[in-house]
Amino acid sequence: MKIKEVISDLQSYYLLSLNGLLGVVRRPFYFRDAVLQMEYAGAGSLVVIFIVDLFVGMALSLQLSAELSSLGMKMYIGMIVGISVVRELGPVVTALVFAGRVGAGMASELGSMVLGHQVDMIRVFGLDPIKKLVTPRIIGSLIMLPALTVIGVAVSLLGGFYIAVFVSHQSATVYWTSIRAILTIENVLAGAIKPFVFGILISSICCYMGLSTRGGSVGLRRSTTTAVVLSIVMIIVSDFLLTRVLLYLLGFSV
């Protein structure tokens, strides 16, 4: 791909993302579309996120139990699980599942609309496709991904609790006391900001790739795959950058 094409694609992506975000505060407001997207993104992803985050918490607690038991430090399982899940694993794992399910759905749906000339019909009726199609999906992601992250973090902590107490035979009181101790404003903020950024990235990337679909069914496959891959890469990269910035701003020593 030529450099000029890459710059052109980046420019188009930034303009679409900006107009999609500005559509949140500009009339007309498509409340029904936004609610439908929230239902699809939230309720439809709940079971998958519940299962994935549960076993991530259990696996993390199991690994820590195996390592810390030999050192006589099993009392720190709750603290390490809590910090890892609240700051990193909860937001990142939930965002990855969200990108794989909701992001792929966004890209394929919009790509099908492009190939079926439905987007052109929206323009014919005098409506803004970005306002009608992109903004509701950004709103749905901005609202539902943080909510799903809270649920995912809680489920991961419960999974860690099960392994720590019923497998490693740690005191339940010690575990939950450690969890409460790490739920400081700094740790909660470090994990709470990320889902909003991830939500914007996933929805904007997948909407852009969907609306850029060309070339029939093969082009639809290519745009959907690219949307999911780019979303996953950007989640990981932005997580590192956000972690570095937040650790500095919140006063953590590195």
XYZ file of C-alpha atoms in Angstrom:
254
model
C 0.000 0.000 0.000
C 1.329 3.409 -0.957
C 2.108 6.060 1.643
C -0.374 8.418 0.013
C -3.145 5.837 0.402
C -2.268 5.258 4.048
C -2.375 9.000 4.777
C -5.682 9.286 2.909
C -7.172 6.388 4.897
C -6.002 7.902 8.179
C -7.508 11.251 7.255
C -10.829 9.620 6.350
C -10.799 7.630 9.590
C -10.119 10.681 11.742
C -12.857 12.677 10.022
C -15.366 9.854 10.443
C -14.443 9.412 14.113
C -14.656 13.162 14.778
C -18.006 13.555 13.026
C -19.321 10.454 14.758
C -18.370 11.817 18.182
C -19.741 15.280 17.418
C -22.991 13.638 16.371
C -23.578 12.762 20.023
C -24.353 16.446 20.779
C -25.814 17.489 17.421
C -29.400 17.181 16.255
C -31.193 15.086 15.143
C -30.854 12.442 17.848
C -31.606 8.851 16.874
C -32.461 7.510 20.315
C -34.094 4.340 19.019
C -31.008 3.407 16.996
C -28.761 4.081 19.974
C -30.902 1.889 22.249
C -30.863 -0.938 19.703
C -27.073 -0.739 19.494
C -26.805 -0.745 23.283
C -28.988 -3.842 23.445
C -26.902 -5.609 20.809
C -23.571 -4.603 22.361
C -24.549 -5.107 26.000
C -27.105 -7.849 26.455
C -25.761 -9.858 23.537
C -22.211 -9.891 24.914
C -22.985 -10.490 28.583
C -22.819 -14.287 28.603
C -19.581 -14.469 26.601
C -17.865 -11.862 28.771
C -19.121 -13.577 31.932
C -17.586 -16.911 30.897
C -14.288 -15.472 29.635
C -13.669 -13.191 32.625
C -14.645 -15.908 35.088
C -12.031 -18.329 33.770
C -9.412 -15.586 33.408
C -9.812 -14.787 37.113
C -9.681 -18.468 38.020
C -6.585 -19.107 35.891
C -4.777 -16.094 37.332
C -5.578 -17.116 40.899
C -4.519 -20.707 40.192
C -1.145 -19.630 38.796
C -0.529 -17.294 41.733
C -1.510 -19.986 44.201
C 1.002 -22.400 42.696
C 3.834 -19.855 42.857
C 3.067 -18.128 46.157
C 2.347 -21.314 48.108
C 5.963 -22.429 47.804
C 7.050 -19.046 49.196
C 4.563 -19.050 52.061
C 2.872 -15.908 50.697
C -0.628 -17.150 49.870
C -2.094 -14.220 51.801
C -1.108 -11.950 48.887
C -3.195 -13.792 46.294
C -6.178 -11.487 46.753
C -4.099 -8.321 46.491
C -2.282 -9.402 43.315
C -5.453 -10.729 41.674
C -7.304 -7.532 42.577
C -4.669 -5.167 41.203
C -4.168 -7.227 38.027
C -7.884 -7.527 37.300
C -8.950 -3.985 38.200
C -6.115 -2.189 36.400
C -5.363 -4.424 33.440
C -7.000 -7.778 32.810
C -10.593 -6.740 33.388
C -10.670 -3.798 30.940
C -8.397 -5.434 28.341
C -9.981 -8.897 28.236
C -13.491 -7.428 28.136
C -12.485 -5.069 25.313
C -10.947 -7.930 23.312
C -14.123 -10.004 23.620
C -16.179 -6.913 22.761
C -14.089 -6.305 19.637
C -14.383 -9.914 18.535
C -18.147 -10.051 18.885
C -19.572 -6.520 18.618
C -16.844 -5.018 16.433
C -17.100 -7.798 13.870
C -20.878 -7.366 13.842
C -20.587 -3.629 13.240
C -18.150 -4.023 10.354
C -20.079 -6.806 8.642
C -23.444 -5.081 9.049
C -22.250 -1.760 7.652
C -20.319 -3.536 4.913
C -23.469 -5.380 3.855
C -25.367 -2.084 3.814
C -22.705 -0.554 1.569
C -22.765 -3.478 -0.844
C -26.569 -3.435 -0.851
C -26.608 0.325 -1.616
C -28.567 1.000 1.599
C -26.066 3.690 2.603
C -26.680 5.416 -0.742
C -30.430 5.275 -0.063
C -29.865 7.026 3.274
C -28.094 9.843 1.409
C -30.926 10.001 -1.143
C -33.400 10.635 1.681
C -31.266 13.556 2.847
C -29.870 11.882 5.970
C -26.265 11.877 7.141
C -24.979 8.262 7.117
C -22.421 9.027 9.817
C -25.053 10.551 12.088
C -27.519 7.736 11.370
C -25.162 4.745 11.388
C -21.911 5.610 13.165
C -23.004 7.816 16.076
C -25.486 5.280 17.566
C -22.780 2.613 17.488
C -20.289 4.902 19.204
C -22.877 5.725 21.867
C -23.651 2.043 22.364
C -19.985 1.200 22.776
C -19.261 4.146 25.082
C -22.068 3.150 27.434
C -22.017 -0.629 27.314
C -18.281 -1.411 27.290
C -17.634 0.316 30.664
C -20.727 -1.416 32.095
C -19.553 -4.785 30.804
C -16.086 -4.091 32.191
C -17.503 -3.560 35.691
C -19.344 -6.882 35.420
C -16.253 -8.589 34.019
C -14.051 -7.328 36.858
C -16.562 -8.511 39.469
C -16.814 -11.937 37.839
C -13.010 -12.272 37.627
C -12.681 -11.453 41.306
C -15.294 -14.092 42.113
C -13.376 -16.613 40.019
C -10.203 -15.739 41.877
C -12.077 -16.082 45.164
C -13.238 -19.600 44.292
C -9.715 -20.816 43.522
C -8.095 -19.017 46.477
C -10.605 -20.257 49.048
C -11.841 -23.645 47.833
C -8.714 -24.878 46.034
C -5.816 -23.178 47.835
C -7.679 -23.070 51.165
C -6.991 -19.430 51.875
C -9.210 -17.560 54.302
C -12.151 -15.859 52.568
C -11.835 -12.945 54.987
C -8.192 -12.407 54.036
C -9.061 -12.525 50.331
C -11.861 -9.954 50.456
C -9.944 -7.742 52.881
C -7.103 -7.655 50.337
C -9.573 -6.805 47.564
C -11.066 -3.933 49.563
C -7.588 -2.642 50.359
C -6.625 -2.289 46.685
C -9.877 -0.597 45.650
C -8.364 2.856 46.032
C -9.312 5.832 43.880
C -6.053 5.541 41.955
C -6.526 1.857 41.092
C -10.190 2.270 40.200
C -9.484 5.287 37.972
C -6.643 3.442 36.254
C -9.116 0.747 35.208
C -12.205 2.910 34.701
C -10.774 5.276 32.080
C -9.621 2.543 29.698
C -13.042 1.134 28.647
C -14.151 4.538 27.340
C -11.052 4.827 25.152
C -11.381 1.219 24.004
C -15.055 1.777 23.186
C -14.287 4.734 20.941
C -11.465 2.874 19.206
C -13.449 -0.294 18.561
C -16.597 1.421 17.304
C -14.803 3.973 15.109
C -12.392 1.457 13.549
C -15.100 -1.108 12.832
C -17.522 1.493 11.465
C -14.849 2.933 9.195
C -13.818 -0.467 7.869
C -17.443 -1.446 7.338
C -18.257 1.719 5.408
C -15.065 1.259 3.343
C -16.129 -2.180 2.105
C -15.667 -2.749 -1.611
C -15.533 -5.818 -3.840
C -18.488 -8.020 -2.953
C -18.354 -10.912 -0.488
C -14.558 -11.135 -0.638
C -14.285 -7.443 0.209
C -16.746 -7.892 3.067
C -14.651 -10.716 4.489
C -11.500 -8.628 4.154
C -12.972 -5.510 5.801
C -14.476 -7.480 8.702
C -11.225 -9.324 9.373
C -9.194 -6.107 9.146
C -11.585 -4.332 11.495
C -11.230 -6.984 14.205
C -7.442 -7.282 13.818
C -6.916 -3.507 13.931
C -9.202 -3.208 16.953
C -7.275 -5.883 18.849
C -3.913 -4.314 17.994
C -5.088 -0.839 18.997
C -6.519 -2.132 22.274
C -3.142 -3.599 23.242
C -1.134 -0.576 22.079
C -3.458 1.983 23.662
C -3.530 -0.055 26.882
C 0.234 0.277 27.205
C 0.157 4.006 26.443
C -2.733 4.646 28.829
C -1.060 2.603 31.552
C 2.153 4.591 31.209
C 0.338 7.938 31.299
C -2.018 6.978 34.135
C 0.778 5.601 36.297
C 2.553 8.932 35.945
C -0.526 11.093 36.516
C -1.785 9.058 39.484
C 1.581 9.164 41.223
C 2.678 5.536 40.964
C 6.428 4.983 41.048
C 7.793 3.014 38.079
